[in-house]
PDB file of C-alpha atoms and ligand atoms in Angstrom:
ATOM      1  CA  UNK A  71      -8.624  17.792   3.314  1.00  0.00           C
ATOM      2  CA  UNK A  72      -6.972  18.321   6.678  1.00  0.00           C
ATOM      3  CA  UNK A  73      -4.538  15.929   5.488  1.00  0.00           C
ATOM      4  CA  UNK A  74      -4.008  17.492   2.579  1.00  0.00           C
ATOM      5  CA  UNK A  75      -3.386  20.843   4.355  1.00  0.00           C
ATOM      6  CA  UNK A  76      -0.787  19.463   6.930  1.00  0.00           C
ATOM      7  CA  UNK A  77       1.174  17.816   4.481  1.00  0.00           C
ATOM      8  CA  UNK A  78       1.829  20.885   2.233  1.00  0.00           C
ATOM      9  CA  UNK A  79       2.668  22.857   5.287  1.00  0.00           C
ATOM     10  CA  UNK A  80       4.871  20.301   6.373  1.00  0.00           C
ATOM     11  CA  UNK A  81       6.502  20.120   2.959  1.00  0.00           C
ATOM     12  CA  UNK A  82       7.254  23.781   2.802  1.00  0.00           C
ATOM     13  CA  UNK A  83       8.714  24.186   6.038  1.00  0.00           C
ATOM     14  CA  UNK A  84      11.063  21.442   5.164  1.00  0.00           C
ATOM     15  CA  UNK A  85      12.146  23.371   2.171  1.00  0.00           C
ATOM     16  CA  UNK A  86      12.675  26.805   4.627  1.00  0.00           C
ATOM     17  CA  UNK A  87      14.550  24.451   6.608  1.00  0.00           C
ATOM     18  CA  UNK A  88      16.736  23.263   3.545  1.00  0.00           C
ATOM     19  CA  UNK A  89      17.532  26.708   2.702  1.00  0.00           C
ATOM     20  CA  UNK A  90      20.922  28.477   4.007  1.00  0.00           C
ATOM     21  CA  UNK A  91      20.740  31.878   4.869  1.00  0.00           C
ATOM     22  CA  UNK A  92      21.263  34.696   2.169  1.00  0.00           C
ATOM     23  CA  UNK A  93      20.048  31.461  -0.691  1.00  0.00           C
ATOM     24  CA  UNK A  94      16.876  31.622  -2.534  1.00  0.00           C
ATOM     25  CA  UNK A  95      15.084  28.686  -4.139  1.00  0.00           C
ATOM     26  CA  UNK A  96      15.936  28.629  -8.728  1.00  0.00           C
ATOM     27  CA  UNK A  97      13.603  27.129 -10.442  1.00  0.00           C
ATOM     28  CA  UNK A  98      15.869  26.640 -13.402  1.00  0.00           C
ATOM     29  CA  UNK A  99      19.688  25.407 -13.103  1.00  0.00           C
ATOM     30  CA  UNK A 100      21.959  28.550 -13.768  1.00  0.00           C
ATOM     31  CA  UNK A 101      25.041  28.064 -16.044  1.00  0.00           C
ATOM     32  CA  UNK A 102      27.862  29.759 -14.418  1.00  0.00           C
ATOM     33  CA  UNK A 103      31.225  29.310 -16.005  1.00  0.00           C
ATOM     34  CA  UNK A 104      34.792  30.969 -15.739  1.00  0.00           C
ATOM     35  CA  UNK A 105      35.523  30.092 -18.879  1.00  0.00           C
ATOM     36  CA  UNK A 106      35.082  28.483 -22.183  1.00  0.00           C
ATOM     37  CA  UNK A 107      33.528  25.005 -21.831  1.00  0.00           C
ATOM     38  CA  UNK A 108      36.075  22.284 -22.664  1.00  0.00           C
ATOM     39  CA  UNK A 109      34.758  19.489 -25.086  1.00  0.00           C
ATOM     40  CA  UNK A 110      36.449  16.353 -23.800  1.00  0.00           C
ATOM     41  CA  UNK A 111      36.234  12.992 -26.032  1.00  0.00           C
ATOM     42  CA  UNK A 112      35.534  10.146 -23.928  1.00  0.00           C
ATOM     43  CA  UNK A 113      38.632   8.344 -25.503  1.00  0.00           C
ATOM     44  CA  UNK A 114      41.067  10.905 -24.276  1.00  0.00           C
ATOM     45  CA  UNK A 115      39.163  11.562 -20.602  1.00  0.00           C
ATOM     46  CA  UNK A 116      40.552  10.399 -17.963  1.00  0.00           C
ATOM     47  CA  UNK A 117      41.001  11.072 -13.901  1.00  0.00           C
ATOM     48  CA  UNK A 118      43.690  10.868 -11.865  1.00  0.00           C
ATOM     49  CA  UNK A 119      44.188  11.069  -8.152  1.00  0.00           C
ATOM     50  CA  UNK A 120      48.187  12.429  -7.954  1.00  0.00           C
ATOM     51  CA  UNK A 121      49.286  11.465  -3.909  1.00  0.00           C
ATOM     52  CA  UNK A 122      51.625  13.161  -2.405  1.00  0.00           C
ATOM     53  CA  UNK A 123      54.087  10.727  -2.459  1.00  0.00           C
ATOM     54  CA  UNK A 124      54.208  11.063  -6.574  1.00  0.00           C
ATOM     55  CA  UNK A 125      52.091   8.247  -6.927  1.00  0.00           C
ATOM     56  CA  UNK A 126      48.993   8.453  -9.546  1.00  0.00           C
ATOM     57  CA  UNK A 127      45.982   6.774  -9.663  1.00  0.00           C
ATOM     58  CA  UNK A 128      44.242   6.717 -12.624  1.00  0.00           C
ATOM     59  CA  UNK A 129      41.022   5.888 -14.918  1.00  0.00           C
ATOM     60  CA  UNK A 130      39.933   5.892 -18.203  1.00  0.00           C
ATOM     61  CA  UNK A 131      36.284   6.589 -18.906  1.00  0.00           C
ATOM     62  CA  UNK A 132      35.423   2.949 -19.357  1.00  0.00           C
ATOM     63  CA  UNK A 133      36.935   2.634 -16.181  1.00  0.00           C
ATOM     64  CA  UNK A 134      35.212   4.996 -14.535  1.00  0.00           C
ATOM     65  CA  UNK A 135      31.712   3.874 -15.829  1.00  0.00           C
ATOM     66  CA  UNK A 136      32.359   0.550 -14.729  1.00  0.00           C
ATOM     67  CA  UNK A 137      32.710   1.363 -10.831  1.00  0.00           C
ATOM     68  CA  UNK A 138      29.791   1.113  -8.766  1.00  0.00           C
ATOM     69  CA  UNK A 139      27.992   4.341  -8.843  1.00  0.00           C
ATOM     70  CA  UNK A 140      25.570   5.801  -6.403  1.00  0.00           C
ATOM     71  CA  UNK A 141      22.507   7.907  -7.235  1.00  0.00           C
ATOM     72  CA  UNK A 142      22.627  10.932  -4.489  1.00  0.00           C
ATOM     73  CA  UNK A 143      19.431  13.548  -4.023  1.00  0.00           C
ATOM     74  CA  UNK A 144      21.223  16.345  -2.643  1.00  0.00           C
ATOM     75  CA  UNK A 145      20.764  20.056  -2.503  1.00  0.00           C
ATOM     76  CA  UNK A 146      23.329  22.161  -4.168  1.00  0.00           C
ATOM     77  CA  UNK A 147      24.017  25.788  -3.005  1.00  0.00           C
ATOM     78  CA  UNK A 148      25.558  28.470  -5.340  1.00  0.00           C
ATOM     79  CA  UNK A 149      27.500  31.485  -3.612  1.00  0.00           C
ATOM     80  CA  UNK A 150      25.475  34.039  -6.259  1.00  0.00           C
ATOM     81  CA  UNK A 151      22.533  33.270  -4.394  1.00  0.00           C
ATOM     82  CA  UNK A 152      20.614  30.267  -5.809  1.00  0.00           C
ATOM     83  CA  UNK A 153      19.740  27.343  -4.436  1.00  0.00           C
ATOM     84  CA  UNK A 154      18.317  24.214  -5.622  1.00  0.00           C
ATOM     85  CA  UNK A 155      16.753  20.977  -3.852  1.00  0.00           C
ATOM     86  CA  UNK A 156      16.507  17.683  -4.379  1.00  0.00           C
ATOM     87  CA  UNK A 157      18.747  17.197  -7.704  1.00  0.00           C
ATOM     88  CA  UNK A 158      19.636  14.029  -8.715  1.00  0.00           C
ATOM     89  CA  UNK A 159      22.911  12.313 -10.185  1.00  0.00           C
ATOM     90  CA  UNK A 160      24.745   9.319 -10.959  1.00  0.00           C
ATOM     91  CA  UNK A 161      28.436   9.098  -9.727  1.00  0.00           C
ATOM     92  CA  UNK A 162      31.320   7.335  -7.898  1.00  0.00           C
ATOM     93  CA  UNK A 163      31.498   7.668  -4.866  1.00  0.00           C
ATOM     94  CA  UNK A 164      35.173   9.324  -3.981  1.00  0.00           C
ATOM     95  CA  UNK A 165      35.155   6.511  -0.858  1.00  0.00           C
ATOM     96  CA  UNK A 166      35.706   3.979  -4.122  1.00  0.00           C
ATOM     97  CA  UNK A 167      38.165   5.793  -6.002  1.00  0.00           C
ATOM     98  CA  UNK A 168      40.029   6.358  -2.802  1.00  0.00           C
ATOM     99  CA  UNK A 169      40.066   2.864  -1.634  1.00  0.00           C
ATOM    100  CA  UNK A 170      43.611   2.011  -2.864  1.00  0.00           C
ATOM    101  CA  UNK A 171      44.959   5.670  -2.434  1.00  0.00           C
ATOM    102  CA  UNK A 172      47.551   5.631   0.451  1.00  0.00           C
ATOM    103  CA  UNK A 173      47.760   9.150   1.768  1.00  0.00           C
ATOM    104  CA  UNK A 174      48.479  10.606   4.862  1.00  0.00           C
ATOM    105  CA  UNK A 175      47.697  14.199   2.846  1.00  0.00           C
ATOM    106  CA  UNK A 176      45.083  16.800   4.523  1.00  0.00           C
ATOM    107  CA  UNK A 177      43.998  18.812   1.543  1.00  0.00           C
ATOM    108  CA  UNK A 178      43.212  17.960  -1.937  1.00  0.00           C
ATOM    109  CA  UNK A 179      43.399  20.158  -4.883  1.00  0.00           C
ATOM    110  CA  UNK A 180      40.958  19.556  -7.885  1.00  0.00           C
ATOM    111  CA  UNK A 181      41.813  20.424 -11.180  1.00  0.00           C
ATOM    112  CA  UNK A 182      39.625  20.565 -14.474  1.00  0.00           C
ATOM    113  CA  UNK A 183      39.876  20.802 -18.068  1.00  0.00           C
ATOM    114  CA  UNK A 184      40.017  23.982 -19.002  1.00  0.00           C
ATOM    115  CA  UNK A 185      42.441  25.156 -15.816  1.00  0.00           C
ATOM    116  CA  UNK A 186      39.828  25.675 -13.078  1.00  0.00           C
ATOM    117  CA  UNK A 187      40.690  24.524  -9.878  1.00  0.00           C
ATOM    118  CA  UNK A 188      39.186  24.322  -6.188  1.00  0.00           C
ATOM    119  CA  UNK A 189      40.745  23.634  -2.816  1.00  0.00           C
ATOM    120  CA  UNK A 190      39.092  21.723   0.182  1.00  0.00           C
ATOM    121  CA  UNK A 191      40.107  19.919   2.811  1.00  0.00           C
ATOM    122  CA  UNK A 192      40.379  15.636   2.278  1.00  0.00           C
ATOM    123  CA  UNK A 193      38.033  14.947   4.709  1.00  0.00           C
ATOM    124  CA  UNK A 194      35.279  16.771   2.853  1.00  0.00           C
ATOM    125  CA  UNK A 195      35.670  14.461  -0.156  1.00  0.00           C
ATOM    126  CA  UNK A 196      35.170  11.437   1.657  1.00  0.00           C
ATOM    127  CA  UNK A 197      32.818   9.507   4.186  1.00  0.00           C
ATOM    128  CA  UNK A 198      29.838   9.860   1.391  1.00  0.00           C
ATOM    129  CA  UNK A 199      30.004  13.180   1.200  1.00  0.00           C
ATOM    130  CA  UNK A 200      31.409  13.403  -2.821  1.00  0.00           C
ATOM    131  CA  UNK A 201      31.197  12.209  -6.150  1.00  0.00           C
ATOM    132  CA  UNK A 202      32.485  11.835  -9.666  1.00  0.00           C
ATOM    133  CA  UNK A 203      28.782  12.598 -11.139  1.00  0.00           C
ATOM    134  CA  UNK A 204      28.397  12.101 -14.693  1.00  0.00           C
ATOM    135  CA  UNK A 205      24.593  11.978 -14.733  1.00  0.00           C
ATOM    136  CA  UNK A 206      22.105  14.307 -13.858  1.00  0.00           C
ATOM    137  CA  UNK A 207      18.533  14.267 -13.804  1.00  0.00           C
ATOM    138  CA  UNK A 208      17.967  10.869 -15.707  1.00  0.00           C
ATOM    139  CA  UNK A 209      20.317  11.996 -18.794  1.00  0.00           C
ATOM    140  CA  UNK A 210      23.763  12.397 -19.631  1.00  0.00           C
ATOM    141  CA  UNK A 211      25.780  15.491 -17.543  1.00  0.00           C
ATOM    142  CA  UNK A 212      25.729  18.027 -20.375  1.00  0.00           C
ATOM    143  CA  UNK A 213      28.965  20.181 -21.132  1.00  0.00           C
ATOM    144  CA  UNK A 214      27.410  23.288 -19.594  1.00  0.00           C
ATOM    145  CA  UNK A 215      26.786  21.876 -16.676  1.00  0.00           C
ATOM    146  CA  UNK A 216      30.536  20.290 -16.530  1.00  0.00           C
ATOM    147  CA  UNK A 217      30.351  17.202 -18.330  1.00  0.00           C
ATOM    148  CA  UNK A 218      31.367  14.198 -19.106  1.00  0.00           C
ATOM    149  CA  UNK A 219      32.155  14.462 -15.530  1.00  0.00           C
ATOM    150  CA  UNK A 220      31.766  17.190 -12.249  1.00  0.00           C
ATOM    151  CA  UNK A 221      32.710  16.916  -8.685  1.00  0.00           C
ATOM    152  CA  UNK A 222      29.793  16.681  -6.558  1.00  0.00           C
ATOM    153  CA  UNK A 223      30.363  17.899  -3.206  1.00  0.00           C
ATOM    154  CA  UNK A 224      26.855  19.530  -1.748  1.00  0.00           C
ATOM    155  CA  UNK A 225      27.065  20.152   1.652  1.00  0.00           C
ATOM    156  CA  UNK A 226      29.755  23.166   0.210  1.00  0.00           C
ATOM    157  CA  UNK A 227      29.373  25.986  -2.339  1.00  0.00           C
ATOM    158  CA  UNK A 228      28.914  24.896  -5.425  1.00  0.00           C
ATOM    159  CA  UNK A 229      31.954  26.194  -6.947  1.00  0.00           C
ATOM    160  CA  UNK A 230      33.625  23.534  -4.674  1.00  0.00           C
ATOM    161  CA  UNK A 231      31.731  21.068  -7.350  1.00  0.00           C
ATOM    162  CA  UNK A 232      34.576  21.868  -9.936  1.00  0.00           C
ATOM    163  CA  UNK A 233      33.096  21.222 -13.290  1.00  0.00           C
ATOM    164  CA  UNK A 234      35.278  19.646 -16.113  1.00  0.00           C
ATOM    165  CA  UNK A 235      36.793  17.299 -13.628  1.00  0.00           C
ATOM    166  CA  UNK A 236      40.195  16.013 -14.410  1.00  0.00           C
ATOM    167  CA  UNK A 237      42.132  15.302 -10.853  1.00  0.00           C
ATOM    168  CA  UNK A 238      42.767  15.223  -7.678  1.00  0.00           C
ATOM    169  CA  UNK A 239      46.035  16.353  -6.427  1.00  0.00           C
ATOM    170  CA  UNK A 240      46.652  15.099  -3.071  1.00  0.00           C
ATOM    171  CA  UNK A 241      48.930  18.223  -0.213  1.00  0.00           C
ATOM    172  CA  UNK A 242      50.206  18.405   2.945  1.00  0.00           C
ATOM    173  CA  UNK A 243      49.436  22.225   2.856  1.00  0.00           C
ATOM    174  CA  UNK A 244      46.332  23.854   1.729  1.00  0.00           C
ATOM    175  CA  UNK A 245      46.782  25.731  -1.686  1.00  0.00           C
ATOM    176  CA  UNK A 246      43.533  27.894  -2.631  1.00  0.00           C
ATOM    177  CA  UNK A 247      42.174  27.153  -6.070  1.00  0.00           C
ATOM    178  CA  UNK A 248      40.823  29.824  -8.654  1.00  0.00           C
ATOM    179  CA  UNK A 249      38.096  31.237  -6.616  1.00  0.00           C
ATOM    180  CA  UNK A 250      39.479  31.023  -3.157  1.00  0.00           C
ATOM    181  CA  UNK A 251      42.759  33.482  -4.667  1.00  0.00           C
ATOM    182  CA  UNK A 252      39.866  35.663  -5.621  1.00  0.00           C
ATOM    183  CA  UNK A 253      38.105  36.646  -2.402  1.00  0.00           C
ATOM    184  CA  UNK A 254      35.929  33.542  -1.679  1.00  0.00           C
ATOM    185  CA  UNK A 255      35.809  31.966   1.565  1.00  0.00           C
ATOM    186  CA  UNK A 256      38.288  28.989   1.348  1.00  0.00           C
ATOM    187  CA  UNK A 257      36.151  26.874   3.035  1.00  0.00           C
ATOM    188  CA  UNK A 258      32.536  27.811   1.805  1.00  0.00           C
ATOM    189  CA  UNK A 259      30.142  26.450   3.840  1.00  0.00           C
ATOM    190  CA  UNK A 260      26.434  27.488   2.856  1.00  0.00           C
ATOM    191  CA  UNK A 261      24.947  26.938   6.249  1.00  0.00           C
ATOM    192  CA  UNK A 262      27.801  29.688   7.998  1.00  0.00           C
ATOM    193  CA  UNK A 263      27.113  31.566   4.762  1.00  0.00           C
ATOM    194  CA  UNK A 264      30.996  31.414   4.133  1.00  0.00           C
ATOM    195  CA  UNK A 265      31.085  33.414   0.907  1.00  0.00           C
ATOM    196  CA  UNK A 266      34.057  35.657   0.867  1.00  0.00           C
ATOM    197  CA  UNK A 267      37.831  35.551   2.088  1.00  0.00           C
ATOM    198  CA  UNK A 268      36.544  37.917   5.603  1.00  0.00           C
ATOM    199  CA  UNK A 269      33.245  36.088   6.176  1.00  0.00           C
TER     200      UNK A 269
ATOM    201  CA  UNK B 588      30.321  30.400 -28.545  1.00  0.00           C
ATOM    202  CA  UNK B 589      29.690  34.243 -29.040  1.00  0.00           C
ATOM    203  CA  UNK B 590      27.015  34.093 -26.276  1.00  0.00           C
ATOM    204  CA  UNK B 591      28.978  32.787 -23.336  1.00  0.00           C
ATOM    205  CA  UNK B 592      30.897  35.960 -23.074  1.00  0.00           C
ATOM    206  CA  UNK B 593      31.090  39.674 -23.080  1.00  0.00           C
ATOM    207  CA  UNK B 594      33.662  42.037 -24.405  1.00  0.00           C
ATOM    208  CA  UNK B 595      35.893  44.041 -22.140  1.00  0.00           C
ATOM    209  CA  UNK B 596      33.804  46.622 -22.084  1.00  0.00           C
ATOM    210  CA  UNK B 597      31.900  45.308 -19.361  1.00  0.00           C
ATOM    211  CA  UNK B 598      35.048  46.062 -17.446  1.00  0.00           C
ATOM    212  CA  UNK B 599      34.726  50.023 -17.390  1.00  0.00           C
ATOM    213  CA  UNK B 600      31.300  49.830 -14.968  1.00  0.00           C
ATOM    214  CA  UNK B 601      32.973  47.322 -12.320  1.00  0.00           C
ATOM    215  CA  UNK B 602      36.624  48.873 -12.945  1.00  0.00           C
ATOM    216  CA  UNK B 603      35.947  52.586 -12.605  1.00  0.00           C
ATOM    217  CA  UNK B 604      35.042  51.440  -9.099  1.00  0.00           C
ATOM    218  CA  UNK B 605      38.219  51.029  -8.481  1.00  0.00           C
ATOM    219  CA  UNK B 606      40.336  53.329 -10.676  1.00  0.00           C
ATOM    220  CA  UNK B 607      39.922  56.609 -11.556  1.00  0.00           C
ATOM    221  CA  UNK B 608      41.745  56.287 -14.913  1.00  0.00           C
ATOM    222  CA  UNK B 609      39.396  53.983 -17.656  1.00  0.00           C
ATOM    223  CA  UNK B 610      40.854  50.434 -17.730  1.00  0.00           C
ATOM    224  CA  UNK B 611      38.637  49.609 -20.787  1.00  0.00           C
ATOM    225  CA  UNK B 612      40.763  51.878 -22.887  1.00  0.00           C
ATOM    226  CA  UNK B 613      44.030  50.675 -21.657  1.00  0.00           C
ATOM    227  CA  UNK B 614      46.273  48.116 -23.542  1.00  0.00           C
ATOM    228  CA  UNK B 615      47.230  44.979 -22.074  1.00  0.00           C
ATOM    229  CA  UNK B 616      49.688  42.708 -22.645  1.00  0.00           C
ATOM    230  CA  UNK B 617      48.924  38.602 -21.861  1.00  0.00           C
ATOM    231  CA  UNK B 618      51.557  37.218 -19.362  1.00  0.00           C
ATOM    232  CA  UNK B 619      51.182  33.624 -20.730  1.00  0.00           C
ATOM    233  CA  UNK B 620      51.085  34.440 -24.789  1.00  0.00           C
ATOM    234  CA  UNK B 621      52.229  37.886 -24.992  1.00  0.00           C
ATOM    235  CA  UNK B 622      49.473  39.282 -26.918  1.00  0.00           C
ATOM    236  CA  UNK B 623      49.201  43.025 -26.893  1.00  0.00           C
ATOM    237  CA  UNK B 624      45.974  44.527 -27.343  1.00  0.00           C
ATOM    238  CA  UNK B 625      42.909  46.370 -25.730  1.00  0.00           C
ATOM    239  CA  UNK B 626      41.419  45.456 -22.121  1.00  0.00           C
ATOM    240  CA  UNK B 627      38.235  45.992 -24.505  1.00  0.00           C
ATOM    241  CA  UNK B 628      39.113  43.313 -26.624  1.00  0.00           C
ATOM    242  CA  UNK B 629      39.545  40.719 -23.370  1.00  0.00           C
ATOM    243  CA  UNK B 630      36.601  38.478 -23.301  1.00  0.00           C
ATOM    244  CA  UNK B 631      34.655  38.742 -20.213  1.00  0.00           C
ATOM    245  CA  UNK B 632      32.960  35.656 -18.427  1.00  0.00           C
ATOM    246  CA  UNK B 633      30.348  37.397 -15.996  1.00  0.00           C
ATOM    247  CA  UNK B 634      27.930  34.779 -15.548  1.00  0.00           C
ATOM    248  CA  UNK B 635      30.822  33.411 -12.422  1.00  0.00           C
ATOM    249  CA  UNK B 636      31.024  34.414  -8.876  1.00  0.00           C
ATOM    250  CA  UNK B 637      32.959  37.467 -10.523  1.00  0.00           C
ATOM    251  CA  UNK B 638      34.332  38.136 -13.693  1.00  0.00           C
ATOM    252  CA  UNK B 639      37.103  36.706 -15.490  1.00  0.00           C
ATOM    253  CA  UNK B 640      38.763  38.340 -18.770  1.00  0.00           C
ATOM    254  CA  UNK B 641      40.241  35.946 -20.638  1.00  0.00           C
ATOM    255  CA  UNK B 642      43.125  36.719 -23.578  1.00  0.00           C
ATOM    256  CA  UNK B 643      41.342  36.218 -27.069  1.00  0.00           C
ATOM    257  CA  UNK B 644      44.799  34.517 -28.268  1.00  0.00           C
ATOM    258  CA  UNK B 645      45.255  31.993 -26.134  1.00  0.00           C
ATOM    259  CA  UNK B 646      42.048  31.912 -23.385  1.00  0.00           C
ATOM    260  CA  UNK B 647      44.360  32.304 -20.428  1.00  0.00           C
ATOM    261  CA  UNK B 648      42.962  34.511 -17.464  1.00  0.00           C
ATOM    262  CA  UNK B 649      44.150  38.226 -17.767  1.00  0.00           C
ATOM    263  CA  UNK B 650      42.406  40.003 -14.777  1.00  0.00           C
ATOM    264  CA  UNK B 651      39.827  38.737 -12.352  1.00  0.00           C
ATOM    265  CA  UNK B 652      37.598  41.009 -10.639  1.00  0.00           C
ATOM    266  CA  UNK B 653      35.283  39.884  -7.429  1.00  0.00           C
ATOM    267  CA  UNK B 654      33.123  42.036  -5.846  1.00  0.00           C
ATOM    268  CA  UNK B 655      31.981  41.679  -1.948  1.00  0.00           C
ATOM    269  CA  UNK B 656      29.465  43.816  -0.377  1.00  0.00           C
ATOM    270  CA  UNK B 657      32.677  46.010   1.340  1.00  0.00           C
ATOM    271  CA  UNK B 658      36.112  44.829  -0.670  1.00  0.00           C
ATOM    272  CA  UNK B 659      36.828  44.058  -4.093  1.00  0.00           C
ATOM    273  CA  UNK B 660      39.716  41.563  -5.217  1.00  0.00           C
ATOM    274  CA  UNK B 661      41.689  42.345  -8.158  1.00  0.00           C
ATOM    275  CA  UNK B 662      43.642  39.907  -9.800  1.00  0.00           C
ATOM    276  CA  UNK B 663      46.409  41.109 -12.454  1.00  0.00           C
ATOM    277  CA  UNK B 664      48.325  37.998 -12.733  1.00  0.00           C
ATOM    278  CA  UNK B 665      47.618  37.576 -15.926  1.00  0.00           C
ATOM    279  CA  UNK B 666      48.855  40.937 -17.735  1.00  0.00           C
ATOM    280  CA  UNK B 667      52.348  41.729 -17.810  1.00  0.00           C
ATOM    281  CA  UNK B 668      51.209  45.523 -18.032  1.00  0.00           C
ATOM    282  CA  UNK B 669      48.816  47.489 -18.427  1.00  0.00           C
ATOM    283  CA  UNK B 670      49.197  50.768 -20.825  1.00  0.00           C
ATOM    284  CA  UNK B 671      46.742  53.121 -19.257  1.00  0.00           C
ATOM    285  CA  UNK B 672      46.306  55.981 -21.117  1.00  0.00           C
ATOM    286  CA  UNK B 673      46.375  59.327 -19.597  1.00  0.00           C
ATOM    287  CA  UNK B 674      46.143  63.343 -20.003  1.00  0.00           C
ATOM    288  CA  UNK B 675      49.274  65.718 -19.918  1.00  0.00           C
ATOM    289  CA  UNK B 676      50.149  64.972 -16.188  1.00  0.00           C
ATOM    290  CA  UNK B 677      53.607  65.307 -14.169  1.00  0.00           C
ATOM    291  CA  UNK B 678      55.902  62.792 -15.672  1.00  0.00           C
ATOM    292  CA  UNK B 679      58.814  63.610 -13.062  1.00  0.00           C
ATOM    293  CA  UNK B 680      57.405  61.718 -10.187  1.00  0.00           C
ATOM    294  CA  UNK B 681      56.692  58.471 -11.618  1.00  0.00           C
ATOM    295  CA  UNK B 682      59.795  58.632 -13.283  1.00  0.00           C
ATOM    296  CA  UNK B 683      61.937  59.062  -9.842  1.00  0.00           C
ATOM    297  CA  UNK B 684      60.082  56.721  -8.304  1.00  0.00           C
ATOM    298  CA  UNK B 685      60.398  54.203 -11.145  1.00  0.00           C
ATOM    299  CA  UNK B 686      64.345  55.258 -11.022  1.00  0.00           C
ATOM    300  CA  UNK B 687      65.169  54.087  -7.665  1.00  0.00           C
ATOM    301  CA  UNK B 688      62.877  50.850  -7.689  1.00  0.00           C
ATOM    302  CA  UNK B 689      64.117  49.551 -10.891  1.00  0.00           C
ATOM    303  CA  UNK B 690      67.466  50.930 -10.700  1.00  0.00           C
ATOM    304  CA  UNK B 691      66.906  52.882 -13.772  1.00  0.00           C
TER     305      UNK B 691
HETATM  306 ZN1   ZN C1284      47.310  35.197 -24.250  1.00  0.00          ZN
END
């Protein structure tokens, strides 16, 4: 019993101790969209890493599928508020799509179907630290939660995770995406609670 | 694909904020497709980080709108102009001012 009683205190401080300031814990797994989802057939998918050199890099969705994927359990952290722990995907990791990328570049741009995009800097997509996720939970990534395919990138706001995903465009200079022109934080870490442009 | 967004109406609330004129009953015109029409008529995604009105011709963004605790960002890339409609005011100023920006 004492057992029993340590381990489920120990189990919710960990999940106080996963929570960034300002976040609560959802239950559920909010659909939050700037726009109309895109339907994309898997025949005409495809993503492309654009360097800044002019070079592309580029996959089909067989393609993609085909790379070895990784299966991350990772918190994700949405600016309105909500947090959720322990979710778990199937992806790429962006340290295998970027293997034969030659790029001296310090920011990427991601771009979606549909027009969304998201800025962050290069080194936040690699090292482990992002994905090409195309399943979630056990099942297929639905549409309206940014499927065939999201980025993946937890350890920042979750509209850094750009649903839709279609590319990668490779700068020398930063260039703020839909949200960061808007008032959000360009950077958006959850943990310095970097939600808007002055935070 | 009726439920995933609001009219422009939901602009008025959010917009009077910031205005003291109602935006809702303004016309705008789309900067990528042209379409004229009502900031009512926009279709408003509000389940986002802030809202986003979107032309009903062509889905482009016509005004964003985000909301911090002590600044708001407004975003009018997307409308060429907005008609606002107001009462019987002074003309004369807007229209010297207007003179010797545009050069007439
Ligand atoms: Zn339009």
């Amino acid at each position: 019993m004492s057992t029993f009683t340590r381990g489920f205190r120990g189990r919710r401080r960990g999940e106080d101790d996963r929570l960034p300031p300002g976040q609560y814990l959802a239950e559920d797994f909010p659909v939050l969209s700037a726009g109309p989802t895109p339907h994309v057939p898997l025949d005409r998918w495809e993503f492309t890493i654009d360097t800044e050199a002019g070079q592309t890099h580029r996959w089909t969705w067989r393609e993609l599928t085909a790379l070895p994927y990784e299966e991350p359990a990772v918190d994700i952290h949405c600016v309105t508020s909500w947090s959720k722990l322990g979710t778990t995907w199937r992806g790429v990791s962006l340290d295998v799509l970027f293997e034969d990328v030659e790029t001296t570049a310090d920011y990427a741009l991601v771009h979606s179907y549909g027009g969304y995009t998201t800025n962050l800097p290069l080194d936040d997509l690699l090292d482990g630290k992002a994905w090409i996720a195309y399943r979630y939970e056990g099942e297929d990534l639905t549409p309206s939660h940014g499927g065939p395919a999201r980025l993946l990138v937890p350890h920042l706001y979750f509209w850094k995770s750009a649903k839709w995903v279609r590319g990668i465009r490779l700068l020398t200079e930063d260039w703020p995406g839909f949200w960061e022109t808007a008032g959000y934080h360009n950077y958006g870490d959850p943990w310095r609670e970097q939600r808007y442009a002055d935070d | 694909m009726q439920t995933d967004h609001l009219d422009g109406n939901a602009l008025a609330g959010p917009l009077a904020e910031i205005f003291t004129a109602d935006v809702s009953a303004a016309v705008s015109r789309c900067a990528t497709c042209g379409l004229t029409g009502p900031v009512a008529a926009l279709r408003v995604y509000d389940r986002a980080p802030g809202l986003v009105a979107r032309c009903p011709g062509c889905e482009e963004v016509v005004l964003r709108l985000v909301r911090g605790p002590d600044a708001a960002w407004l975003d009018l890339r997307g409308a060429v102009s907005l008609r606002i409609p107001l009462g019987g005011a002074n003309p004369g100023a807007v229209a010297t001012d207007g003179g010797a920006a545009g050069g007439g």
